[in-house]
Short mmCIF file of C-alpha atoms in Angstrom, two decimals:
data_model
loop_
_atom_site.label_atom_id
_atom_site.label_comp_id
_atom_site.label_asym_id
_atom_site.label_seq_id
_atom_site.Cartn_x
_atom_site.Cartn_y
_atom_site.Cartn_z
CA MET A 879 -18.21 -25.62 5.24
CA LYS A 880 -20.75 -28.44 5.35
CA PRO A 881 -22.88 -28.83 8.53
CA PHE A 882 -21.66 -31.56 10.85
CA GLY A 883 -22.53 -33.30 14.10
CA TYR A 884 -20.30 -32.93 17.13
CA LEU A 885 -19.45 -35.42 19.85
CA ARG A 886 -17.13 -34.69 22.74
CA ALA A 887 -15.68 -38.07 23.61
CA GLY A 888 -15.22 -38.87 27.29
CA THR A 889 -13.29 -42.10 26.76
CA VAL A 890 -11.15 -43.66 24.06
CA ARG A 891 -13.75 -46.38 23.64
CA GLU A 892 -16.53 -43.87 23.10
CA ALA A 893 -14.44 -42.08 20.48
CA ALA A 894 -13.50 -45.33 18.74
CA GLU A 895 -17.10 -46.50 18.66
CA ALA A 896 -18.24 -43.21 17.14
CA LEU A 897 -15.52 -43.46 14.48
CA ALA A 898 -16.49 -47.05 13.69
CA GLU A 899 -20.17 -46.19 13.49
CA HIS A 900 -19.74 -43.15 11.25
CA PRO A 901 -17.35 -43.66 8.34
CA GLY A 902 -17.46 -39.93 7.56
CA ALA A 903 -16.33 -38.98 11.06
CA ARG A 904 -13.04 -37.30 11.86
CA CYS A 905 -11.16 -36.97 15.14
CA LEU A 906 -10.65 -33.39 16.25
CA GLY A 907 -7.61 -32.55 18.37
CA GLY A 908 -6.35 -28.96 18.27
CA GLY A 909 -7.99 -28.48 14.88
CA THR A 910 -5.15 -26.40 13.51
CA ASN A 911 -5.04 -28.45 10.30
CA LEU A 912 -8.45 -30.14 10.19
CA VAL A 913 -10.52 -26.97 10.68
CA ASP A 914 -8.46 -25.27 8.00
CA LEU A 915 -9.06 -28.18 5.60
CA MET A 916 -12.78 -28.03 6.40
CA LYS A 917 -12.81 -24.33 5.52
CA LEU A 918 -11.10 -25.17 2.23
CA GLY A 919 -13.60 -27.95 1.50
CA VAL A 920 -10.87 -30.59 1.41
CA GLU A 921 -12.33 -32.32 4.46
CA ARG A 922 -16.12 -32.61 4.74
CA PRO A 923 -16.79 -34.74 7.82
CA GLY A 924 -20.37 -35.57 8.77
CA LEU A 925 -19.32 -35.87 12.41
CA LEU A 926 -16.47 -34.47 14.45
CA VAL A 927 -15.37 -36.59 17.38
CA ASP A 928 -13.64 -34.18 19.74
CA VAL A 929 -10.84 -36.10 21.42
CA SER A 930 -9.04 -33.04 22.78
CA ARG A 931 -10.41 -33.54 26.31
CA LEU A 932 -9.63 -37.24 26.60
CA PRO A 933 -7.45 -37.99 29.64
CA LEU A 934 -4.35 -38.43 27.44
CA ASP A 935 -2.72 -35.13 28.35
CA THR A 936 0.28 -36.24 30.42
CA VAL A 937 3.97 -36.93 29.88
CA GLU A 938 5.12 -39.66 32.24
CA GLU A 939 8.15 -41.82 32.86
CA LEU A 940 7.41 -45.55 32.69
CA PRO A 941 9.10 -48.14 34.95
CA ASP A 942 11.46 -49.24 32.16
CA GLY A 943 12.82 -45.71 31.81
CA SER A 944 10.90 -44.86 28.65
CA VAL A 945 8.69 -41.77 28.48
CA ARG A 946 5.08 -41.94 27.42
CA VAL A 947 3.51 -38.88 25.80
CA GLY A 948 -0.29 -38.78 25.68
CA ALA A 949 -1.92 -38.00 22.34
CA THR A 950 -3.58 -34.82 23.57
CA VAL A 951 -0.44 -33.24 25.02
CA ARG A 952 -0.09 -29.91 23.25
CA ASN A 953 3.00 -29.32 21.13
CA SER A 954 4.10 -26.33 23.24
CA ASP A 955 3.80 -28.28 26.49
CA LEU A 956 5.69 -31.24 25.05
CA ALA A 957 8.52 -29.02 23.81
CA ALA A 958 8.81 -27.41 27.25
CA HIS A 959 8.54 -30.58 29.32
CA PRO A 960 11.66 -31.15 31.45
CA LEU A 961 11.80 -34.87 30.61
CA VAL A 962 11.81 -34.05 26.90
CA ARG A 963 14.24 -31.17 27.12
CA ASP A 964 16.65 -33.17 29.29
CA ARG A 965 16.51 -36.54 27.56
CA TYR A 966 15.24 -35.98 24.03
CA PRO A 967 16.45 -32.50 23.00
CA VAL A 968 15.94 -33.34 19.31
CA LEU A 969 12.20 -33.67 19.95
CA SER A 970 11.93 -30.36 21.79
CA GLN A 971 13.95 -28.64 19.05
CA ALA A 972 11.85 -30.15 16.27
CA LEU A 973 8.59 -29.06 17.90
CA LEU A 974 9.89 -25.53 18.44
CA ALA A 975 11.01 -25.33 14.80
CA GLY A 976 7.43 -25.93 13.68
CA ALA A 977 4.46 -23.60 13.28
CA SER A 978 3.94 -20.59 15.59
CA GLY A 979 3.46 -20.14 19.32
CA GLN A 980 -0.31 -19.90 18.85
CA LEU A 981 -0.50 -23.06 16.75
CA ARG A 982 1.77 -25.05 19.07
CA ASN A 983 -0.48 -24.09 22.00
CA ALA A 984 -3.41 -25.76 20.26
CA ALA A 985 -1.84 -28.59 18.23
CA THR A 986 -1.75 -32.03 19.84
CA THR A 987 0.78 -34.85 19.63
CA GLY A 988 -1.71 -37.13 17.86
CA GLY A 989 -2.86 -34.39 15.54
CA ASN A 990 0.69 -33.50 14.61
CA LEU A 991 1.22 -37.10 13.45
CA LEU A 992 -2.07 -37.12 11.54
CA GLN A 993 -1.78 -33.71 9.86
CA ARG A 994 -2.07 -33.72 6.08
CA THR A 995 0.38 -32.54 3.47
CA ARG A 996 0.56 -28.84 2.68
CA CYS A 997 0.89 -29.57 -1.05
CA PRO A 998 -0.95 -26.58 -2.58
CA HIS A 999 -2.67 -28.81 -5.10
CA PHE A 1000 -4.05 -31.05 -2.34
CA GLN A 1001 -5.53 -27.94 -0.71
CA ASP A 1002 -7.03 -26.58 -3.94
CA LEU A 1003 -10.29 -28.22 -4.99
CA SER A 1004 -9.87 -26.91 -8.54
CA LYS A 1005 -6.76 -29.07 -9.07
CA PRO A 1006 -6.51 -32.81 -9.64
CA CYS A 1007 -4.99 -34.65 -6.68
CA ASN A 1008 -4.73 -38.39 -6.16
CA LYS A 1009 -4.38 -37.90 -2.42
CA ARG A 1010 -7.56 -35.84 -2.10
CA THR A 1011 -9.60 -37.61 -4.77
CA PRO A 1012 -8.00 -40.89 -5.89
CA GLY A 1013 -7.74 -41.36 -9.63
CA THR A 1014 -7.87 -37.70 -10.62
CA GLY A 1015 -4.15 -37.31 -11.27
CA CYS A 1016 -1.34 -35.25 -9.77
CA ALA A 1017 -1.04 -31.56 -10.54
CA ALA A 1018 2.27 -31.26 -8.71
CA ARG A 1019 4.42 -33.70 -10.66
CA GLU A 1020 4.60 -31.38 -13.68
CA GLY A 1021 3.35 -28.27 -11.84
CA THR A 1022 4.51 -26.34 -8.78
CA HIS A 1023 6.67 -28.77 -6.85
CA ARG A 1024 9.62 -26.88 -5.45
CA ASP A 1025 8.67 -28.04 -1.92
CA HIS A 1026 7.91 -31.62 -2.90
CA ALA A 1027 9.47 -35.05 -2.48
CA VAL A 1028 12.82 -36.22 -3.82
CA LEU A 1029 12.74 -39.66 -2.17
CA GLY A 1030 10.18 -42.45 -2.28
CA HIS A 1031 7.59 -40.66 -4.41
CA SER A 1032 5.35 -42.40 -6.92
CA GLU A 1033 3.65 -41.62 -10.20
CA GLN A 1034 0.55 -40.99 -8.11
CA CYS A 1035 1.91 -38.52 -5.56
CA VAL A 1036 4.96 -36.37 -4.87
CA ALA A 1037 3.70 -34.74 -1.65
CA THR A 1038 5.78 -34.50 1.51
CA HIS A 1039 4.74 -34.98 5.12
CA PRO A 1040 4.94 -31.59 6.85
CA SER A 1041 5.65 -32.59 10.46
CA ASP A 1042 8.89 -31.65 12.19
CA MET A 1043 7.96 -33.62 15.31
CA ALA A 1044 7.56 -36.88 13.43
CA VAL A 1045 11.09 -36.59 12.03
CA ALA A 1046 12.50 -36.44 15.54
CA LEU A 1047 10.32 -39.39 16.62
CA ALA A 1048 11.68 -41.46 13.73
CA ALA A 1049 15.30 -40.71 14.68
CA LEU A 1050 14.57 -41.54 18.34
CA ASP A 1051 13.07 -44.99 17.61
CA ALA A 1052 9.82 -43.84 19.20
CA ARG A 1053 6.67 -45.93 18.97
CA VAL A 1054 3.13 -44.81 18.18
CA GLU A 1055 0.30 -46.29 20.29
CA LEU A 1056 -3.02 -47.07 18.63
CA ASP A 1057 -6.34 -48.09 20.16
CA ASP A 1058 -9.61 -49.08 18.47
CA GLY A 1059 -11.56 -49.24 21.71
CA ARG A 1060 -11.07 -52.99 22.08
CA THR A 1061 -7.43 -53.72 21.38
CA THR A 1062 -4.24 -51.72 21.41
CA ARG A 1063 -1.15 -52.05 19.26
CA ASP A 1064 1.91 -49.97 18.56
CA LEU A 1065 4.09 -49.25 15.57
CA PRO A 1066 7.60 -47.86 15.20
CA ALA A 1067 7.28 -44.14 14.46
CA ASP A 1068 9.15 -44.52 11.19
CA ARG A 1069 6.67 -47.20 10.07
CA PHE A 1070 3.59 -45.19 11.03
CA HIS A 1071 3.60 -42.97 7.94
CA ARG A 1072 3.53 -44.55 4.48
CA LEU A 1073 5.12 -43.95 1.13
CA PRO A 1074 2.46 -43.00 -1.43
CA GLY A 1075 2.72 -45.92 -3.87
CA ASP A 1076 -0.64 -46.50 -5.51
CA HIS A 1077 -2.60 -45.28 -2.47
CA PRO A 1078 -1.52 -41.73 -1.67
CA GLU A 1079 -4.91 -41.14 -0.02
CA ARG A 1080 -3.55 -43.18 2.89
CA ASP A 1081 -0.99 -41.15 4.82
CA THR A 1082 -0.47 -43.62 7.66
CA GLU A 1083 -0.97 -47.21 8.75
CA ILE A 1084 -3.82 -46.24 11.08
CA ARG A 1085 -6.90 -48.44 10.56
CA PRO A 1086 -10.48 -47.22 10.34
CA GLY A 1087 -11.81 -46.76 13.86
CA GLU A 1088 -8.38 -46.50 15.46
CA LEU A 1089 -7.10 -43.55 17.47
CA VAL A 1090 -3.57 -42.48 18.20
CA THR A 1091 -3.46 -42.56 22.00
CA GLY A 1092 0.18 -41.74 22.59
CA VAL A 1093 3.83 -41.93 21.69
CA VAL A 1094 6.53 -43.79 23.64
CA LEU A 1095 10.07 -42.44 23.68
CA PRO A 1096 12.40 -45.36 24.39
CA ALA A 1097 14.89 -45.56 27.24
CA ALA A 1098 17.55 -46.68 24.76
CA THR A 1099 17.79 -43.26 23.12
CA ALA A 1100 17.25 -41.19 26.29
CA SER A 1101 19.97 -38.67 27.06
CA LEU A 1102 21.99 -39.41 23.91
CA PRO A 1103 23.36 -36.35 22.09
CA SER A 1104 20.70 -35.32 19.60
CA ALA A 1105 19.73 -32.30 17.53
CA TYR A 1106 17.29 -31.05 14.88
CA ARG A 1107 18.10 -28.63 12.10
CA LYS A 1108 15.65 -27.23 9.61
CA ALA A 1109 16.15 -25.17 6.45
CA ARG A 1110 13.24 -22.96 5.39
CA ASP A 1111 12.46 -19.89 3.32
CA ARG A 1112 12.24 -17.58 6.33
CA ALA A 1113 13.84 -17.71 9.76
CA SER A 1114 10.67 -18.77 11.55
CA TYR A 1115 7.10 -19.94 10.96
CA ALA A 1116 7.59 -21.80 7.70
CA PHE A 1117 7.53 -25.44 6.66
CA ALA A 1118 10.84 -27.16 6.02
CA LEU A 1119 12.53 -27.28 2.63
CA ALA A 1120 14.65 -29.97 4.22
CA SER A 1121 15.29 -30.92 7.81
CA VAL A 1122 17.29 -33.46 9.73
CA ALA A 1123 16.96 -35.12 13.12
CA ALA A 1124 20.02 -36.92 14.43
CA VAL A 1125 20.84 -38.99 17.50
CA LEU A 1126 24.49 -39.96 17.88
CA ARG A 1127 26.42 -41.90 20.47
CA THR A 1128 30.15 -42.32 20.04
CA SER A 1129 32.70 -44.23 22.10
CA GLU A 1130 35.78 -42.73 23.74
CA ASP A 1131 37.88 -43.50 20.65
CA GLY A 1132 35.46 -41.75 18.32
CA THR A 1133 33.61 -44.78 16.98
CA VAL A 1134 29.89 -44.57 16.21
CA VAL A 1135 28.06 -46.74 18.75
CA HIS A 1136 24.52 -45.62 17.94
CA VAL A 1137 23.14 -43.40 15.23
CA GLY A 1138 19.56 -42.46 14.38
CA LEU A 1139 19.15 -40.20 11.36
CA ALA A 1140 15.94 -39.01 9.72
CA PHE A 1141 15.11 -36.40 7.10
CA GLY A 1142 12.02 -34.22 6.92
CA ALA A 1143 10.42 -32.60 3.86
CA LEU A 1144 12.10 -35.02 1.45
CA ALA A 1145 9.39 -37.67 1.25
CA HIS A 1146 5.79 -38.65 1.94
CA LYS A 1147 6.98 -39.71 5.40
CA PRO A 1148 9.87 -38.90 7.71
CA TRP A 1149 12.77 -40.53 5.85
CA ARG A 1150 14.77 -42.78 8.14
CA ALA A 1151 18.28 -42.92 6.68
CA GLU A 1152 18.83 -46.62 7.27
CA ARG A 1153 21.58 -47.00 4.66
CA ALA A 1154 23.54 -44.12 6.16
CA GLU A 1155 23.06 -45.48 9.66
CA ALA A 1156 24.31 -48.93 8.64
CA ALA A 1157 27.33 -47.39 6.92
CA LEU A 1158 28.21 -45.36 10.02
CA ARG A 1159 27.64 -47.93 12.76
CA GLY A 1160 30.98 -49.13 14.13
CA GLY A 1161 32.95 -46.71 11.96
CA PRO A 1162 34.67 -43.42 12.70
CA ALA A 1163 32.55 -40.43 13.73
CA THR A 1164 34.26 -38.04 11.35
CA GLU A 1165 32.95 -35.44 8.93
CA ASP A 1166 34.28 -37.44 5.98
CA ALA A 1167 32.52 -40.59 7.13
CA PHE A 1168 29.29 -38.69 7.73
CA ALA A 1169 29.48 -37.17 4.24
CA ARG A 1170 30.08 -40.53 2.55
CA ALA A 1171 27.25 -42.21 4.47
CA VAL A 1172 24.74 -39.44 3.82
CA GLU A 1173 25.66 -39.31 0.14
CA ARG A 1174 25.10 -43.05 -0.07
CA GLU A 1175 21.64 -42.56 1.44
CA LEU A 1176 20.77 -39.78 -0.97
CA GLU A 1177 21.82 -41.78 -4.04
CA ALA A 1178 18.21 -42.95 -4.00
CA ALA A 1179 16.96 -39.40 -4.56
CA ARG A 1180 14.94 -38.75 -7.72
CA PRO A 1181 14.40 -35.00 -7.79
CA LEU A 1182 11.61 -33.46 -9.83
CA ARG A 1183 12.18 -30.66 -12.36
CA ASP A 1184 12.38 -27.86 -9.75
CA ASN A 1185 13.48 -29.38 -6.45
CA GLY A 1186 16.95 -30.77 -7.12
CA TYR A 1187 18.32 -28.24 -4.61
CA LYS A 1188 16.93 -30.39 -1.80
CA VAL A 1189 19.52 -33.12 -2.22
CA PRO A 1190 22.66 -31.06 -1.49
CA LEU A 1191 20.71 -29.07 1.11
CA ALA A 1192 19.75 -32.22 3.00
CA ARG A 1193 23.27 -33.60 2.64
CA ASN A 1194 24.83 -30.48 4.10
CA LEU A 1195 22.32 -30.27 6.95
CA ALA A 1196 22.92 -33.88 7.95
CA VAL A 1197 26.71 -33.69 7.77
CA ASP A 1198 26.64 -30.47 9.80
CA VAL A 1199 24.38 -31.83 12.53
CA LEU A 1200 26.24 -35.14 12.85
CA THR A 1201 29.62 -33.38 12.94
CA ARG A 1202 28.41 -30.99 15.62
CA LEU A 1203 27.09 -33.85 17.72
CA ALA A 1204 30.38 -35.73 17.38
CA THR A 1205 32.39 -32.63 18.22
CA ALA A 1206 30.22 -31.76 21.22
CA ARG A 1207 30.74 -35.28 22.56
CA ASN A 1208 34.48 -34.99 22.16
CA ARG A 1209 34.51 -31.63 23.91
CA THR A 1210 32.51 -33.07 26.80
CA GLY A 1211 34.97 -35.98 27.00
CA THR A 1212 37.94 -33.63 27.17
CA THR A 1213 36.33 -31.58 29.90
CA GLU A 1214 35.67 -34.66 31.96
CA GLU A 1215 39.28 -35.83 31.59
CA ASP A 1216 40.57 -32.41 32.53
CA SER A 1217 38.46 -32.11 35.66
CA MET B 517 -7.12 -41.36 6.74
CA GLY B 518 -9.38 -42.28 3.85
CA ALA B 519 -10.44 -39.81 1.22
CA ALA B 520 -12.47 -36.89 2.48
CA HIS B 521 -16.13 -37.81 2.41
CA ASP B 522 -19.39 -37.50 4.22
CA ASP B 523 -21.46 -40.24 5.77
CA GLY B 524 -24.62 -38.14 5.64
CA THR B 525 -26.26 -40.27 8.32
CA ARG B 526 -25.38 -38.53 11.55
CA ALA B 527 -28.50 -38.43 13.67
CA THR B 528 -27.51 -35.62 16.00
CA GLY B 529 -28.06 -32.00 15.11
CA HIS B 530 -25.72 -29.40 13.80
CA HIS B 531 -26.08 -26.96 16.70
CA SER B 532 -25.11 -27.01 20.38
CA GLU B 533 -25.45 -24.81 23.42
CA VAL B 534 -22.08 -23.44 24.46
CA THR B 535 -21.12 -21.34 27.47
CA LEU B 536 -18.09 -19.10 27.06
CA THR B 537 -16.78 -16.60 29.57
CA VAL B 538 -15.47 -13.72 27.52
CA ASN B 539 -13.54 -10.94 29.25
CA GLY B 540 -15.12 -12.04 32.52
CA THR B 541 -18.72 -12.17 31.32
CA PRO B 542 -20.43 -15.56 30.81
CA HIS B 543 -22.38 -16.01 27.58
CA THR B 544 -24.56 -18.99 26.73
CA LEU B 545 -25.01 -19.28 22.99
CA HIS B 546 -26.83 -21.64 20.65
CA LEU B 547 -24.23 -22.19 17.95
CA ASP B 548 -23.92 -23.89 14.60
CA HIS B 549 -21.01 -26.29 14.97
CA ARG B 550 -19.27 -24.59 12.06
CA ARG B 551 -18.82 -21.31 13.93
CA VAL B 552 -15.26 -20.46 14.90
CA LEU B 553 -14.43 -18.42 17.99
CA LEU B 554 -13.33 -15.42 15.92
CA ASP B 555 -16.72 -15.09 14.22
CA VAL B 556 -18.60 -15.56 17.51
CA LEU B 557 -16.55 -12.82 19.14
CA ARG B 558 -17.00 -10.39 16.29
CA GLU B 559 -20.52 -11.14 15.09
CA ASP B 560 -22.40 -12.43 18.13
CA LEU B 561 -20.66 -10.53 20.92
CA GLY B 562 -19.71 -7.36 19.05
CA LEU B 563 -16.05 -7.68 20.07
CA THR B 564 -14.43 -6.51 16.85
CA GLY B 565 -10.96 -6.03 18.30
CA SER B 566 -9.94 -9.51 17.17
CA LYS B 567 -9.35 -9.23 13.43
CA LYS B 568 -9.91 -11.56 10.51
CA GLY B 569 -6.79 -11.49 8.37
CA CYS B 570 -6.18 -14.76 6.57
CA ASP B 571 -8.83 -16.89 8.34
CA HIS B 572 -6.42 -19.85 8.02
CA GLY B 573 -4.11 -19.53 11.04
CA GLN B 574 -1.30 -17.98 9.05
CA CYS B 575 -1.33 -14.31 10.09
CA GLY B 576 -2.14 -14.11 13.81
CA ALA B 577 -4.51 -11.11 13.53
CA CYS B 578 -7.21 -13.14 15.33
CA THR B 579 -5.03 -14.09 18.30
CA ALA B 580 -6.92 -14.30 21.60
CA LEU B 581 -6.24 -15.97 24.94
CA VAL B 582 -8.19 -19.12 25.80
CA ASP B 583 -7.70 -20.31 29.37
CA GLY B 584 -4.67 -18.03 29.46
CA ARG B 585 -2.98 -19.40 26.32
CA ARG B 586 -2.65 -17.52 23.04
CA VAL B 587 -4.37 -19.21 20.13
CA ASN B 588 -5.62 -18.46 16.62
CA SER B 589 -9.33 -17.86 17.19
CA CYS B 590 -10.06 -18.38 13.47
CA LEU B 591 -9.18 -22.08 13.77
CA LEU B 592 -11.02 -22.87 17.01
CA LEU B 593 -14.53 -24.22 16.63
CA ALA B 594 -16.55 -22.48 19.34
CA VAL B 595 -18.42 -25.69 20.20
CA THR B 596 -15.15 -27.18 21.47
CA LEU B 597 -14.69 -24.34 23.98
CA ASP B 598 -17.67 -24.95 26.29
CA GLY B 599 -16.66 -23.75 29.77
CA CYS B 600 -13.54 -21.92 28.60
CA GLU B 601 -12.34 -18.45 29.61
CA VAL B 602 -11.60 -16.19 26.66
CA ILE B 603 -9.74 -12.90 26.84
CA THR B 604 -9.67 -10.59 23.83
CA VAL B 605 -7.85 -7.31 23.35
CA GLU B 606 -10.93 -5.57 24.78
CA GLY B 607 -10.44 -7.50 28.03
CA LEU B 608 -6.83 -6.54 28.66
CA THR B 609 -7.59 -3.24 30.36
CA ASP B 610 -7.76 -3.33 34.14
CA GLY B 611 -10.97 -2.76 36.09
CA ALA B 612 -10.55 1.02 35.98
CA GLY B 613 -10.24 1.01 32.19
CA GLU B 614 -6.49 1.65 32.22
CA PRO B 615 -4.71 0.07 29.26
CA HIS B 616 -2.56 -3.01 29.76
CA PRO B 617 1.16 -2.13 29.95
CA LEU B 618 1.64 -3.69 26.51
CA GLN B 619 -1.14 -1.54 25.05
CA ARG B 620 0.51 1.52 26.58
CA ALA B 621 3.92 0.46 25.23
CA PHE B 622 2.51 -0.03 21.70
CA LEU B 623 1.12 3.52 21.85
CA ASP B 624 4.32 4.98 23.30
CA ARG B 625 6.48 3.26 20.68
CA ASP B 626 4.05 3.91 17.81
CA ALA B 627 4.35 0.17 17.13
CA PHE B 628 1.93 0.08 14.19
CA GLN B 629 0.96 1.83 11.01
CA CYS B 630 -2.47 0.68 9.86
CA GLY B 631 -3.16 -1.07 13.18
CA TYR B 632 -4.99 -4.07 11.75
CA CYS B 633 -2.59 -6.65 13.20
CA THR B 634 -2.15 -4.77 16.50
CA PRO B 635 -4.80 -6.49 18.67
CA GLY B 636 -3.38 -9.86 17.65
CA GLN B 637 0.17 -8.67 18.24
CA ILE B 638 -0.74 -7.45 21.73
CA CYS B 639 -2.68 -10.58 22.72
CA SER B 640 0.15 -12.70 21.38
CA ALA B 641 2.71 -10.69 23.35
CA VAL B 642 0.66 -11.17 26.54
CA GLY B 643 0.89 -14.90 25.87
CA VAL B 644 4.61 -14.67 25.16
CA LEU B 645 5.31 -13.03 28.51
CA ALA B 646 3.43 -15.77 30.36
CA GLU B 647 5.14 -18.55 28.38
CA ALA B 648 8.62 -17.14 29.03
CA GLU B 649 7.80 -16.74 32.72
CA ALA B 650 6.66 -20.38 32.82
CA GLY B 651 10.01 -21.45 31.34
CA HIS B 652 8.80 -22.38 27.86
CA PRO B 653 11.77 -22.38 25.46
CA SER B 654 11.66 -21.14 21.87
CA HIS B 655 13.51 -22.08 18.68
CA VAL B 656 16.25 -19.57 19.57
CA THR B 657 16.60 -20.50 23.26
CA ASP B 658 19.94 -22.17 23.96
CA PRO B 659 19.07 -25.89 24.32
CA ALA B 660 21.48 -26.05 27.26
CA THR B 661 19.25 -23.67 29.28
CA ALA B 662 17.93 -25.44 32.38
CA PRO B 663 14.23 -26.37 32.09
CA GLY B 664 11.69 -24.94 34.49
CA ARG B 665 13.22 -21.49 34.92
CA PRO B 666 11.91 -18.28 33.33
CA VAL B 667 13.47 -17.52 29.94
CA ALA B 668 14.95 -14.03 29.53
CA LEU B 669 13.45 -12.31 26.50
CA ASP B 670 15.91 -10.46 24.29
CA ALA B 671 15.09 -9.06 20.86
CA ALA B 672 15.84 -12.38 19.12
CA GLU B 673 13.51 -14.23 21.51
CA ILE B 674 10.73 -11.68 21.00
CA ARG B 675 11.05 -11.85 17.20
CA GLU B 676 10.96 -15.65 17.20
CA ARG B 677 8.08 -15.92 19.65
CA LEU B 678 5.99 -13.36 17.77
CA SER B 679 6.67 -14.90 14.35
CA GLY B 680 3.07 -16.10 14.18
CA ASN B 681 1.89 -12.49 13.97
CA LEU B 682 2.46 -10.92 10.58
CA CYS B 683 2.52 -7.14 10.05
CA ARG B 684 2.14 -6.14 6.40
CA CYS B 685 3.19 -2.58 7.27
CA GLY B 686 6.48 -3.91 8.62
CA ALA B 687 6.28 -2.32 12.07
CA TYR B 688 8.33 -5.15 13.53
CA PRO B 689 11.24 -3.07 14.93
CA ARG B 690 8.88 -0.98 17.06
CA ILE B 691 6.78 -3.97 18.05
CA VAL B 692 9.94 -5.57 19.43
CA GLU B 693 10.81 -2.34 21.26
CA ALA B 694 7.32 -2.12 22.74
CA VAL B 695 7.56 -5.66 24.12
CA GLU B 696 11.06 -4.97 25.43
CA ASP B 697 9.61 -2.00 27.35
CA VAL B 698 7.41 -4.23 29.50
CA ILE B 699 9.84 -7.03 30.36
#
């Protein structure tokens, strides 16, 4: 590891100014990904700006009924928070499906969004990687790519984004708050991460000198039936092969009123299934309809040599989760009528 | 997130003074920013109970408690922990030197073979008990469980919550039994 300076930021402005002043600086949250990448030599910051003690560590309800999550709230605390468990179960489930208890205790909300791909070629300095060193090529496209993207990849990069949390945020229509020390802005969660295109070195839309300061969970998707399901090589403590986050509201007669659907581990970003959502909205909440809509979404898939399995896996996960949500709603309705 | 690079112009130094309270004893150390907690514990403080397995946060052998929460000490830069309370496996005994109930249960159940992962398993299990008591759910907790109440730990809960601690010898069945003995 290269020697580096260290600054513990007391305010967002102080952190933003340090980032602006030192182009080689990196923000340090829980460090569960960044410190690992520094050990591997993938990241070589000249300065670490420690933002983990910034006063952004609360989950609070806002007057409009939305819930604001500070960027330094730890993943374990967010998953356990009563507001999240009660109103946004998909987010709690996604967080708990990720990493280990130790890592969730350290990892922050902002850091989870900003974590890098686990593509083995990105993490291996002996391999070409356009994301790590632009212009060197991609060792994954024709190499080991069983875990890689089937949607939205480019000639330059076939990596996936590893976050479970971000998939739930996309399905919930959450927003990501950004602050450069002078002005703030926010972005929809499903527009925060980018597809690789010709610039796979850019994972997100964050600008130089900006910090993620929080995430807002909207009132509109609060308390809707929602769930996360993840397929992986072992029962726990593994990255997704495919995952799905779904939010579904149906009317009394079984019509889809609201649906939010996002896939994880299929693309360079959480993949919001907008075509499937449009196909479902206003239609019947049945297994057949879910299957047709999800298949329409996945028509865009372009699997690589060794990851074609992801397409039927993702399809089956999504149909299963949506069907369960629809069935649970119907059961609740029956119970209410009976009582 | 631009490409990884180095500005090479940082004026401040590469060392800081850090005060850590480890197993109840305060230590003020002058540390290179690159030092992780695991290496400080083992090399500077002689506390070799915490083990270096993978050194990448994948095996859990280095698990320690920082401000009461279990963490991978191999991924924590010591400079970030100024003022923190650290407990390692050496600090789990009570004042009279009696082993922690989990340490006793691991012995009684013979919950190890080579023993290399054991300190991490035990520190992790101490964290698990506190998390369950505080009402933290896990991946296998029924989502319908009311928030804020302690979570009952059955074998499935213990296995899920300890999944960040690998045991190459495969002593998992007895590790689960040992944890069940103290709940």
